[in-house]
Coordinates of C-alpha atoms and ligand atoms in Angstrom, one line a residue:
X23 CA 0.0 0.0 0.0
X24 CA 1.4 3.4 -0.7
X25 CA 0.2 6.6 0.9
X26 CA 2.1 9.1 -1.7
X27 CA -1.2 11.1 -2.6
X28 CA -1.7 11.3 0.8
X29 CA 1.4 12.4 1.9
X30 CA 1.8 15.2 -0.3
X31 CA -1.9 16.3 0.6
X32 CA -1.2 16.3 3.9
X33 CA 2.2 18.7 3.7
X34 CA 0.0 21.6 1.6
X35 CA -2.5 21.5 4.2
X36 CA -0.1 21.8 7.1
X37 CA 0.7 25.1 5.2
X38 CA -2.6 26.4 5.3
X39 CA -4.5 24.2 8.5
X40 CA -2.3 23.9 12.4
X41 CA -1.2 20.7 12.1
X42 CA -2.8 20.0 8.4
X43 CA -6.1 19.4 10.1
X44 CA -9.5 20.7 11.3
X45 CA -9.4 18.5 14.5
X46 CA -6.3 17.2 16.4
X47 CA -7.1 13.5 16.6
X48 CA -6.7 13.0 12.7
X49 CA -3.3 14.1 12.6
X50 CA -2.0 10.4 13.2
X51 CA 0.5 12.6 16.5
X52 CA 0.1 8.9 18.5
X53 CA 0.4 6.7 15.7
X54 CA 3.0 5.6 12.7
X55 CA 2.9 7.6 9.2
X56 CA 0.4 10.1 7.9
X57 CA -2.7 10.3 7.9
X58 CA -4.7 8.9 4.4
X59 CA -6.9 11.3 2.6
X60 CA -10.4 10.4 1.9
X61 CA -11.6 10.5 -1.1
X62 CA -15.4 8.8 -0.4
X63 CA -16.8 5.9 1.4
X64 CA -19.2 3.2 0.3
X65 CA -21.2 1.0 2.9
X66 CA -18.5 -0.4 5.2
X67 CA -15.3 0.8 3.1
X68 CA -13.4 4.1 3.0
X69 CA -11.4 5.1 0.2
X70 CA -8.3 7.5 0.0
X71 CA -7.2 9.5 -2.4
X72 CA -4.0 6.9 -3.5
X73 CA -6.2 4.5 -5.0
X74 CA -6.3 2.3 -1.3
X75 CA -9.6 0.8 0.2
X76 CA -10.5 0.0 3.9
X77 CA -12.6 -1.7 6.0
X78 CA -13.6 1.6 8.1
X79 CA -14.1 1.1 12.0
X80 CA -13.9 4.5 12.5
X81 CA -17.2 5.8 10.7
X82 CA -16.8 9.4 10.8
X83 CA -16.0 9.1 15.2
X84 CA -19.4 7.6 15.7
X85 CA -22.2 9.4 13.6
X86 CA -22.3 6.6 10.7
X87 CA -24.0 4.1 12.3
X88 CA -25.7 2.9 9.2
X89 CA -22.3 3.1 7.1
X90 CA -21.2 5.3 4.3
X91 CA -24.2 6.6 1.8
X92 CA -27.1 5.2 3.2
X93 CA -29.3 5.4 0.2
X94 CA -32.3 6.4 2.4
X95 CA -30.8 9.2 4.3
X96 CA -29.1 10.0 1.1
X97 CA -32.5 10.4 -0.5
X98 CA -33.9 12.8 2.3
X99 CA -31.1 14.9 2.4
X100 CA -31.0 15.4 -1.4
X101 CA -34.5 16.1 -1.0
X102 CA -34.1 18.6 1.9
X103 CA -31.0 20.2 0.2
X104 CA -33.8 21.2 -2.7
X105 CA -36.0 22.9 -1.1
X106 CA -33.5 25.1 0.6
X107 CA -29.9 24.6 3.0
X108 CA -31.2 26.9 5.3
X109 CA -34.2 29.4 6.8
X110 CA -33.0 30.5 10.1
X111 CA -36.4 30.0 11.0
X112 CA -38.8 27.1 12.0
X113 CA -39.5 24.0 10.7
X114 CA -41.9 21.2 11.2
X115 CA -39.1 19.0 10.7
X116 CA -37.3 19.8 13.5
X117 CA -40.7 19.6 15.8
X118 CA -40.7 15.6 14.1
X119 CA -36.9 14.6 15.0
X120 CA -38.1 16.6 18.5
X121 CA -40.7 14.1 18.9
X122 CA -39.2 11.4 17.9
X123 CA -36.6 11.5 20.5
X124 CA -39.2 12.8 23.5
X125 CA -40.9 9.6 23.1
X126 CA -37.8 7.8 23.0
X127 CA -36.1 8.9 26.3
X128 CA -38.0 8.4 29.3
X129 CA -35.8 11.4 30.7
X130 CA -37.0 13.8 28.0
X131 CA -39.6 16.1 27.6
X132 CA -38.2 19.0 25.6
X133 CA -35.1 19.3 23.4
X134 CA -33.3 22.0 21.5
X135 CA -31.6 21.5 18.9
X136 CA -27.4 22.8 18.5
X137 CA -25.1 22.1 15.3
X138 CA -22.3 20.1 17.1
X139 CA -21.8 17.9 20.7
X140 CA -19.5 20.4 21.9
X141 CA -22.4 23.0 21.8
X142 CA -24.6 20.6 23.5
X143 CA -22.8 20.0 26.5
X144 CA -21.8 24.0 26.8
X145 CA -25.5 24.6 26.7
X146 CA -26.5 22.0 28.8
X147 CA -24.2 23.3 31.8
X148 CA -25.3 26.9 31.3
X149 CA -28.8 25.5 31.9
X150 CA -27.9 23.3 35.0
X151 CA -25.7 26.5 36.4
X152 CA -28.8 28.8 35.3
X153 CA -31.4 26.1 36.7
X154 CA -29.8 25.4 40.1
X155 CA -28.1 29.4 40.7
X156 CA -25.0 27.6 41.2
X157 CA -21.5 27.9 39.9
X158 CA -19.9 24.4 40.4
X159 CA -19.7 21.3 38.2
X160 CA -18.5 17.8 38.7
X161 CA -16.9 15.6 35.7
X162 CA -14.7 12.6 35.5
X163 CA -11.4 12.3 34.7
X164 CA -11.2 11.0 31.2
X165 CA -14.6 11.9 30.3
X166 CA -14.4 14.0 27.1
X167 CA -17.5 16.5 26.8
X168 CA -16.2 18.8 24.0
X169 CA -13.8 21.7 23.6
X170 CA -15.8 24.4 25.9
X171 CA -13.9 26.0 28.4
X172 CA -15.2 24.5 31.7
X173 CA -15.1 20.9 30.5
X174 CA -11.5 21.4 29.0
X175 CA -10.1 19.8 32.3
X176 CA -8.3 16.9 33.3
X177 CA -6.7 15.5 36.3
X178 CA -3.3 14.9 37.4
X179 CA -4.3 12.2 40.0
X180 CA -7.4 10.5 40.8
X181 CA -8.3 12.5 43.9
X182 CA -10.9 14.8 44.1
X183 CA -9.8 18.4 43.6
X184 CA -10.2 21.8 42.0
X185 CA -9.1 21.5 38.5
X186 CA -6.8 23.2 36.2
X187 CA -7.2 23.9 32.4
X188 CA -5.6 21.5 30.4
X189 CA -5.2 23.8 27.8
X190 CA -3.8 27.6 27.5
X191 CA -6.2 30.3 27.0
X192 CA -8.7 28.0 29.2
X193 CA -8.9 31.0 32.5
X194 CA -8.0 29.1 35.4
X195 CA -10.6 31.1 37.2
X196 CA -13.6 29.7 34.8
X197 CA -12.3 25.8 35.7
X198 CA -11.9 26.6 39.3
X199 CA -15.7 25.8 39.3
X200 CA -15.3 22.4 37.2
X201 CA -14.7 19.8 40.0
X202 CA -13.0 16.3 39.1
X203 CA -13.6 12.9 40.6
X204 CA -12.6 9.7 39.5
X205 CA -14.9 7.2 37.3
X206 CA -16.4 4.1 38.9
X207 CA -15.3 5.7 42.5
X208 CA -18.1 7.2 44.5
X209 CA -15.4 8.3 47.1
X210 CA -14.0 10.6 44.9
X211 CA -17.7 12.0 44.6
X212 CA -18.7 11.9 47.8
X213 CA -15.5 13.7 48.4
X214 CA -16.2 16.6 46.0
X215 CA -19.2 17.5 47.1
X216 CA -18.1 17.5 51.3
X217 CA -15.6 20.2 49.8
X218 CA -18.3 22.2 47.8
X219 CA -20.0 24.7 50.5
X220 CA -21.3 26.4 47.4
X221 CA -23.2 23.0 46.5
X222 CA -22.4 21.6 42.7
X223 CA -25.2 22.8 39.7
X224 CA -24.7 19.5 38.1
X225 CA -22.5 16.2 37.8
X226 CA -22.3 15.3 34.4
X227 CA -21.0 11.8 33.1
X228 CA -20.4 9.9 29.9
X229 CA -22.2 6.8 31.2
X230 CA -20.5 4.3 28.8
X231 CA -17.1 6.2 28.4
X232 CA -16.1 6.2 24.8
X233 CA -13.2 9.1 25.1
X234 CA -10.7 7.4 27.3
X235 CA -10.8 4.1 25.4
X236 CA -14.0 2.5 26.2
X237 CA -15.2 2.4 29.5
X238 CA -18.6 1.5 30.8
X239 CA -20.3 2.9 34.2
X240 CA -20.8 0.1 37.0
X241 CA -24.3 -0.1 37.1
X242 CA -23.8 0.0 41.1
X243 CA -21.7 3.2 40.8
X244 CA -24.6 5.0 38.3
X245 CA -27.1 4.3 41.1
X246 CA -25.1 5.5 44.0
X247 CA -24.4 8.8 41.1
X248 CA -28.1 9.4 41.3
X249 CA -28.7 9.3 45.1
X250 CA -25.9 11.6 45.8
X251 CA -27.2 14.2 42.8
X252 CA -30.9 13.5 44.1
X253 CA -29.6 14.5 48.1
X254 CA -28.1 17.1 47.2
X255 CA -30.1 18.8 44.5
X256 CA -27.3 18.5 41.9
X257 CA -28.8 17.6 38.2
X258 CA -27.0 14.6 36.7
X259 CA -26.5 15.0 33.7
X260 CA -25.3 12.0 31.2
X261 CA -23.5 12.7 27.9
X262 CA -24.6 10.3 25.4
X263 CA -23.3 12.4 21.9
X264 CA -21.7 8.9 21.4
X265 CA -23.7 6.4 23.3
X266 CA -26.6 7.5 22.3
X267 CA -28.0 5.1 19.8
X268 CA -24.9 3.1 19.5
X269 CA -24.7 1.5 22.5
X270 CA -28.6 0.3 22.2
X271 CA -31.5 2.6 20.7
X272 CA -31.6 4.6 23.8
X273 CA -27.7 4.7 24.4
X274 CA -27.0 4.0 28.4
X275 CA -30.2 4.5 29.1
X276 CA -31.6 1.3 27.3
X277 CA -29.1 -0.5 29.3
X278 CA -28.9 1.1 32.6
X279 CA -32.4 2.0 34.6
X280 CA -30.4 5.0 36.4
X281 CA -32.4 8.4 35.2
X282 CA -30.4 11.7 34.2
X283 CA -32.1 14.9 34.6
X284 CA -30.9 16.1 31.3
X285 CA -29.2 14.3 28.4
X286 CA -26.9 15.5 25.7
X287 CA -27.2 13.9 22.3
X288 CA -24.9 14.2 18.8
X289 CA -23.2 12.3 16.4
X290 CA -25.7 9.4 15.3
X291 CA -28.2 11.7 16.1
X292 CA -27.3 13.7 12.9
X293 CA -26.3 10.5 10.6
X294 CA -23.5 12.3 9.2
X295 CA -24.6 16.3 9.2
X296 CA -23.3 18.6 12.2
X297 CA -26.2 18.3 14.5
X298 CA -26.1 18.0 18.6
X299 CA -29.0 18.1 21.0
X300 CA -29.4 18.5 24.9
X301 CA -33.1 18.1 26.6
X302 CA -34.1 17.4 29.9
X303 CA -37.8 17.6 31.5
X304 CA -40.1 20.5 31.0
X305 CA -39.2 22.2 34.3
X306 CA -36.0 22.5 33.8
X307 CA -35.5 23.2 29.7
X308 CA -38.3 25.9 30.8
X309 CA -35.3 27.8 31.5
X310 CA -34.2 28.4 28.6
X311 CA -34.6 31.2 26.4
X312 CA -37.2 32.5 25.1
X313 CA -39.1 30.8 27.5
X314 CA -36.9 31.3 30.5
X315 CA -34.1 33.9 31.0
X316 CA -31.1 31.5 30.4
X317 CA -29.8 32.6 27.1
X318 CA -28.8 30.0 24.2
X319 CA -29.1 30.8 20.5
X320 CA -27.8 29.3 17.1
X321 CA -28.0 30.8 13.4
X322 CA -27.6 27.4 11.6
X323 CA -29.8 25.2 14.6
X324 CA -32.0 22.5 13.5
X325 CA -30.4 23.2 10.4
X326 CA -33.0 22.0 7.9
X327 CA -31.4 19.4 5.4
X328 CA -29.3 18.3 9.3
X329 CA -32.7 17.3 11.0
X330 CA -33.8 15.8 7.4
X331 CA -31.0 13.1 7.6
X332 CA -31.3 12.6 11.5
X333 CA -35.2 12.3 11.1
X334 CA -34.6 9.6 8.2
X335 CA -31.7 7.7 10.4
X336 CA -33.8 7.8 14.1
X337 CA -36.7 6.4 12.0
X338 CA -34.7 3.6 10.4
X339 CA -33.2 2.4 14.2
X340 CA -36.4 3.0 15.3
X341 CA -38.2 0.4 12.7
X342 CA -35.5 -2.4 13.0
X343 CA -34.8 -2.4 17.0
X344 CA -33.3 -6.0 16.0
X345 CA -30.1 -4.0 14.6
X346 CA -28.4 -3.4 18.2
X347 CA -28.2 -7.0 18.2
X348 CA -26.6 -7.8 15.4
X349 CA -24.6 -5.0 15.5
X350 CA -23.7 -6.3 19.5
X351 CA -23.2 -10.0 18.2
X352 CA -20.2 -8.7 15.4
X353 CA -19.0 -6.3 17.9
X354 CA -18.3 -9.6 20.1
X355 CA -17.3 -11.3 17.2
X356 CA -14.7 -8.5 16.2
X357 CA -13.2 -8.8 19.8
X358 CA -13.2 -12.5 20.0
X359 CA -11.0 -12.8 17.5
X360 CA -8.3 -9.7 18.3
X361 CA -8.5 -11.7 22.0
X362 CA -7.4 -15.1 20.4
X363 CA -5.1 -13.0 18.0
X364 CA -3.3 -11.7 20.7
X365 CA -3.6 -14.7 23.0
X366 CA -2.2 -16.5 19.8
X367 CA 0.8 -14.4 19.9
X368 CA 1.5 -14.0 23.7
X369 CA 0.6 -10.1 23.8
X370 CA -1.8 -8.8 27.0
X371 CA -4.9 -7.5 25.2
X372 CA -8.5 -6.4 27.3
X373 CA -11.6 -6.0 25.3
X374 CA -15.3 -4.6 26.0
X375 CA -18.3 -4.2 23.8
X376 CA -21.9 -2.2 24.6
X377 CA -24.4 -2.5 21.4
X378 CA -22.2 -1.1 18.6
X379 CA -18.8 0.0 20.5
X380 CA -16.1 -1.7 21.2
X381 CA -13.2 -1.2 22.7
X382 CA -9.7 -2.7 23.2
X383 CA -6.3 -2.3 25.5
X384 CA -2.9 -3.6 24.6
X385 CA -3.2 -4.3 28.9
X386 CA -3.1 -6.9 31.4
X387 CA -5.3 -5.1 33.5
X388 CA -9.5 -4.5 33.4
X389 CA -9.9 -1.0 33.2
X390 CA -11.9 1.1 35.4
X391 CA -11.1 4.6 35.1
X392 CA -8.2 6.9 33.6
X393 CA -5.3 5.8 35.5
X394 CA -5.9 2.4 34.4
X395 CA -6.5 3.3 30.8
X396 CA -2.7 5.0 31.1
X397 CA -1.4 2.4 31.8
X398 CA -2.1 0.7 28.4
X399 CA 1.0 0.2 25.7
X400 CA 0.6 2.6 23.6
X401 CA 3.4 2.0 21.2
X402 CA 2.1 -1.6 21.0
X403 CA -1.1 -0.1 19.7
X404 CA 0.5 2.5 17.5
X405 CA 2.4 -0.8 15.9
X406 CA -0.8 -2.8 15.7
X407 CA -2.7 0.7 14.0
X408 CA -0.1 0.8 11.3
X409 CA -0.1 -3.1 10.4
X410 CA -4.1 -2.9 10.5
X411 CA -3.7 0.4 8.4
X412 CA -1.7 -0.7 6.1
X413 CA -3.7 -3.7 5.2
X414 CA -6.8 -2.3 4.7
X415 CA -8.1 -2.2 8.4
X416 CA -9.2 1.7 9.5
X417 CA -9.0 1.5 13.0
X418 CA -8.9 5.2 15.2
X419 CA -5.6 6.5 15.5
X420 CA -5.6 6.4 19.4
X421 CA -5.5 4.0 21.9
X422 CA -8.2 6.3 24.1
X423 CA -11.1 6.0 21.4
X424 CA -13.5 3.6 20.6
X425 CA -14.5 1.7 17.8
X426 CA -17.4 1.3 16.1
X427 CA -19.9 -1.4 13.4
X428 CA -22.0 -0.2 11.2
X429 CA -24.9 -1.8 9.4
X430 CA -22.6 -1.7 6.4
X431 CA -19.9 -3.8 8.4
X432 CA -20.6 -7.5 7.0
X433 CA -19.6 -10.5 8.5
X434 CA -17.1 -11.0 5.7
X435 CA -15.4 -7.6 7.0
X436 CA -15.1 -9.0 10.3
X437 CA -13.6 -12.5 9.0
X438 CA -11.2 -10.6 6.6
X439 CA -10.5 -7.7 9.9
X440 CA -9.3 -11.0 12.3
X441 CA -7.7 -12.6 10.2
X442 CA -5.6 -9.6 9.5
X443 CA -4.8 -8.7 13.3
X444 CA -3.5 -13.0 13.7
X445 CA -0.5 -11.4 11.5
X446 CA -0.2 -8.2 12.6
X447 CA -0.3 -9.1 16.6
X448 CA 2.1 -12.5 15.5
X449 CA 4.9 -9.5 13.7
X450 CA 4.4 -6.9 16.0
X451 CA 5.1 -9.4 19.0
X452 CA 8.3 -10.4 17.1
Ligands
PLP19 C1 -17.7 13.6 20.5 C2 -18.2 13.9 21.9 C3 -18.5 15.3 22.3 C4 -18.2 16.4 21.4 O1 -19.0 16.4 20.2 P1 -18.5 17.3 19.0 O2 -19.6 17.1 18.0 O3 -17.2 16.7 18.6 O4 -18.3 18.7 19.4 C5 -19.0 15.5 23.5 N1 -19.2 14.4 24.4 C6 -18.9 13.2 24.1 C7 -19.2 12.1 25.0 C8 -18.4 12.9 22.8 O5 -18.1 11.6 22.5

């Protein structure tokens, strides 16, 4: 395989983009060689612009959950895209996907509509901050919520404390109010919130991790989660903009029976277009502007031909509920074999699976939070990336993000995708 297109693409945009791209993660910084250049996808195969084809595991960091050009959500958005890109005012069609997902989560009375799952989340903590008159908020360490400015924190070590920004031009006086604790440990919690005289406005928590490898809540630790935000009048708050409809129909929630008071939604929820959504129960999105006097706006929101190819795709899940099992039985399958792969070859591998995610670690240890997930070999995975890649296998180009199966993934992808990692695990072992 030769990546000489690519290549050459990817040192004129480093002339013109930081780092030759429009989000850090594709740059290939933890991985081997650069990264290829897309020129389309088709069902469950990516194309680059040298010609090469792969079986793609990535699908767009989530959204693509029924695989490249979906004729159906092709159709609508075609469809949508003549009648207009945009209005800047309402639609019914946004009042449909609305509906759609209120009768889907339990949780969920109202929702708004935002263009991205960054802008969810931002708007979902100004409405808990705005809701509750309170500054504070609690999140985990390795739980991604987006670029905004109070979630841009991480920890240096798993105990509860005040955090600092993990990225200049983040004020440390803004993240002095985002509080850390430590996933799957209610101490760490409980601990927070005995240091918070000011009370906490909201906890919020990606329920199935997907950010620091994947990572699943204890169904024990959710529950004790919800107690502690119910006693002390903190909104939980889970981030599902990637569980939610990957991990089952209902993300978490289909799995867990722990209740957020508000939810944040994106990437499958937009099947491909930029589209994020955060709702919660009427009381609380009353809030919100122009209803209520916490303010939150958007020129391009329920962007028109957006909702049209979200509506199309929440339908299409909707109809076939049988999908998250199929999807869940190849995601096992996929697993399986990289287990017996590297069992095969003698290299410490751990593996988890939730509906359509999966997740590996080049570890000997079960992971449970962040400090484990460090502790994974990374330049074992950045070896095992570039064999996969370089066979045809698209895996994400970190150890800390999760995969994905599409309806467009066949079982003849996942044969052909084991098969592959038996080599690659027996030559990167040698
Ligand atoms: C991807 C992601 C976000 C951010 O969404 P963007 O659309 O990239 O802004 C937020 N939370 C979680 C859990 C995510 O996986």
């Amino acid at each position: 395989m030769t990546y000489d297109k690519s290549i050459a693409a990817f040192e004129e945009a480093y002339r013109v983009i930081p780092g030759g791209v429009d989000s850090p993660v594709r740059a290939f910084s933890g991985v081997e060689g650069t990264p290829p250049f897309i020129e389309k996808g088709e069902g469950g195969y990516l194309f680059d612009i040298d010609g090469n084809r792969y079986i793609d595991y990535v699908q767009s960091w989530g959204p693509l959950i029924f695989g490249h050009r979906d004729a159906d959500i092709e159709k609508s958005v075609v469809e949508a895209v003549k009648r207009g890109l945009s209005f800047g005012a309402p639609t019914t069609v946004e009042t449909e996907l609305a509906t759609e997902i209120v009768i889907l989560f339990d949780s969920i009375d109202k929702v708004r509509f935002v263009s991205s799952g960054t802008e969810a989340v931002m708007s979902a903590i100004r409405l808990a901050r705005g809701a509750t008159n309170r500054d504070n908020i609690l999140k985990f360490t390795g739980c991604y919520h987006g670029h905004s400015d109070s979630l841009l924190v991480q920890a240096g070590s798993g105990l509860a404390t005040f955090g600092t920004p993990s990225s200049p031009g983040v004020p440390a006086d803004l993240t002095k109010h985002t509080l850390l604790a430590t996933y799957n440990d209610i101490e760490s919690v409980q601990k927070c919130f005995a240091d918070s005289p000011d009370g906490i406005s909201c906890v919020i928590i990606e329920p199935i991790a997907g950010n620091m490898g994947l990572v699943p809540a204890d169904e024990e630790f959710l529950k004790q989660l919800r107690t502690i935000c119910t006693e002390h009048g903190a909104l939980l708050i889970f981030d599902e903009v990637m569980s939610g409809f990957r991990a089952s129909l209902k993300g978490a929630q289909g799995i867990s029976t722990v209740q957020p008071d508000m939810v944040t939604l994106g990437k499958v929820i937009g099947a491909g277009m930029p589209v994020g959504a955060f709702g919660a129960k009427a009381d609380i999105m009353a809030h919100l502007s122009p209803e209520g006097p916490v303010y939150q706006a958007g020129t391009l929101s329920g962007n028109p031909v957006a909702m049209a190819a979200g509506l199309t795709s929440l339908k299409k899940l909707k109809a076939n509920p049988s999908i998250y099992v199929e999807l869940g039985n190849k995601a096992k399958k996929l697993m399986d074999g990289f287990m017996k792969a590297a069992q095969t070859a003698g290299i410490p591998l751990v593996t988890d699976v939730r509906g359509s995610m999966f997740g590996f670690f080049f570890s000997d240890k079960v992971v449970k939070n962040f400090d484990d997930a460090l502790q994974n070999d990374t330049e074992m995975f950045a070896k095992f990336h570039k064999g996969m890649l370089d066979r045809g296998i698209y895996l994400a180009c970190s150890s800390y993000e999760t995969g994905f199966i599409s309806t467009a993934t066949t079982d003849d992808m996942i044969e052909e995708t084991i098969k592959v990692a038996y080599e690659v695990m027996a030559e990167i072992k040698g």
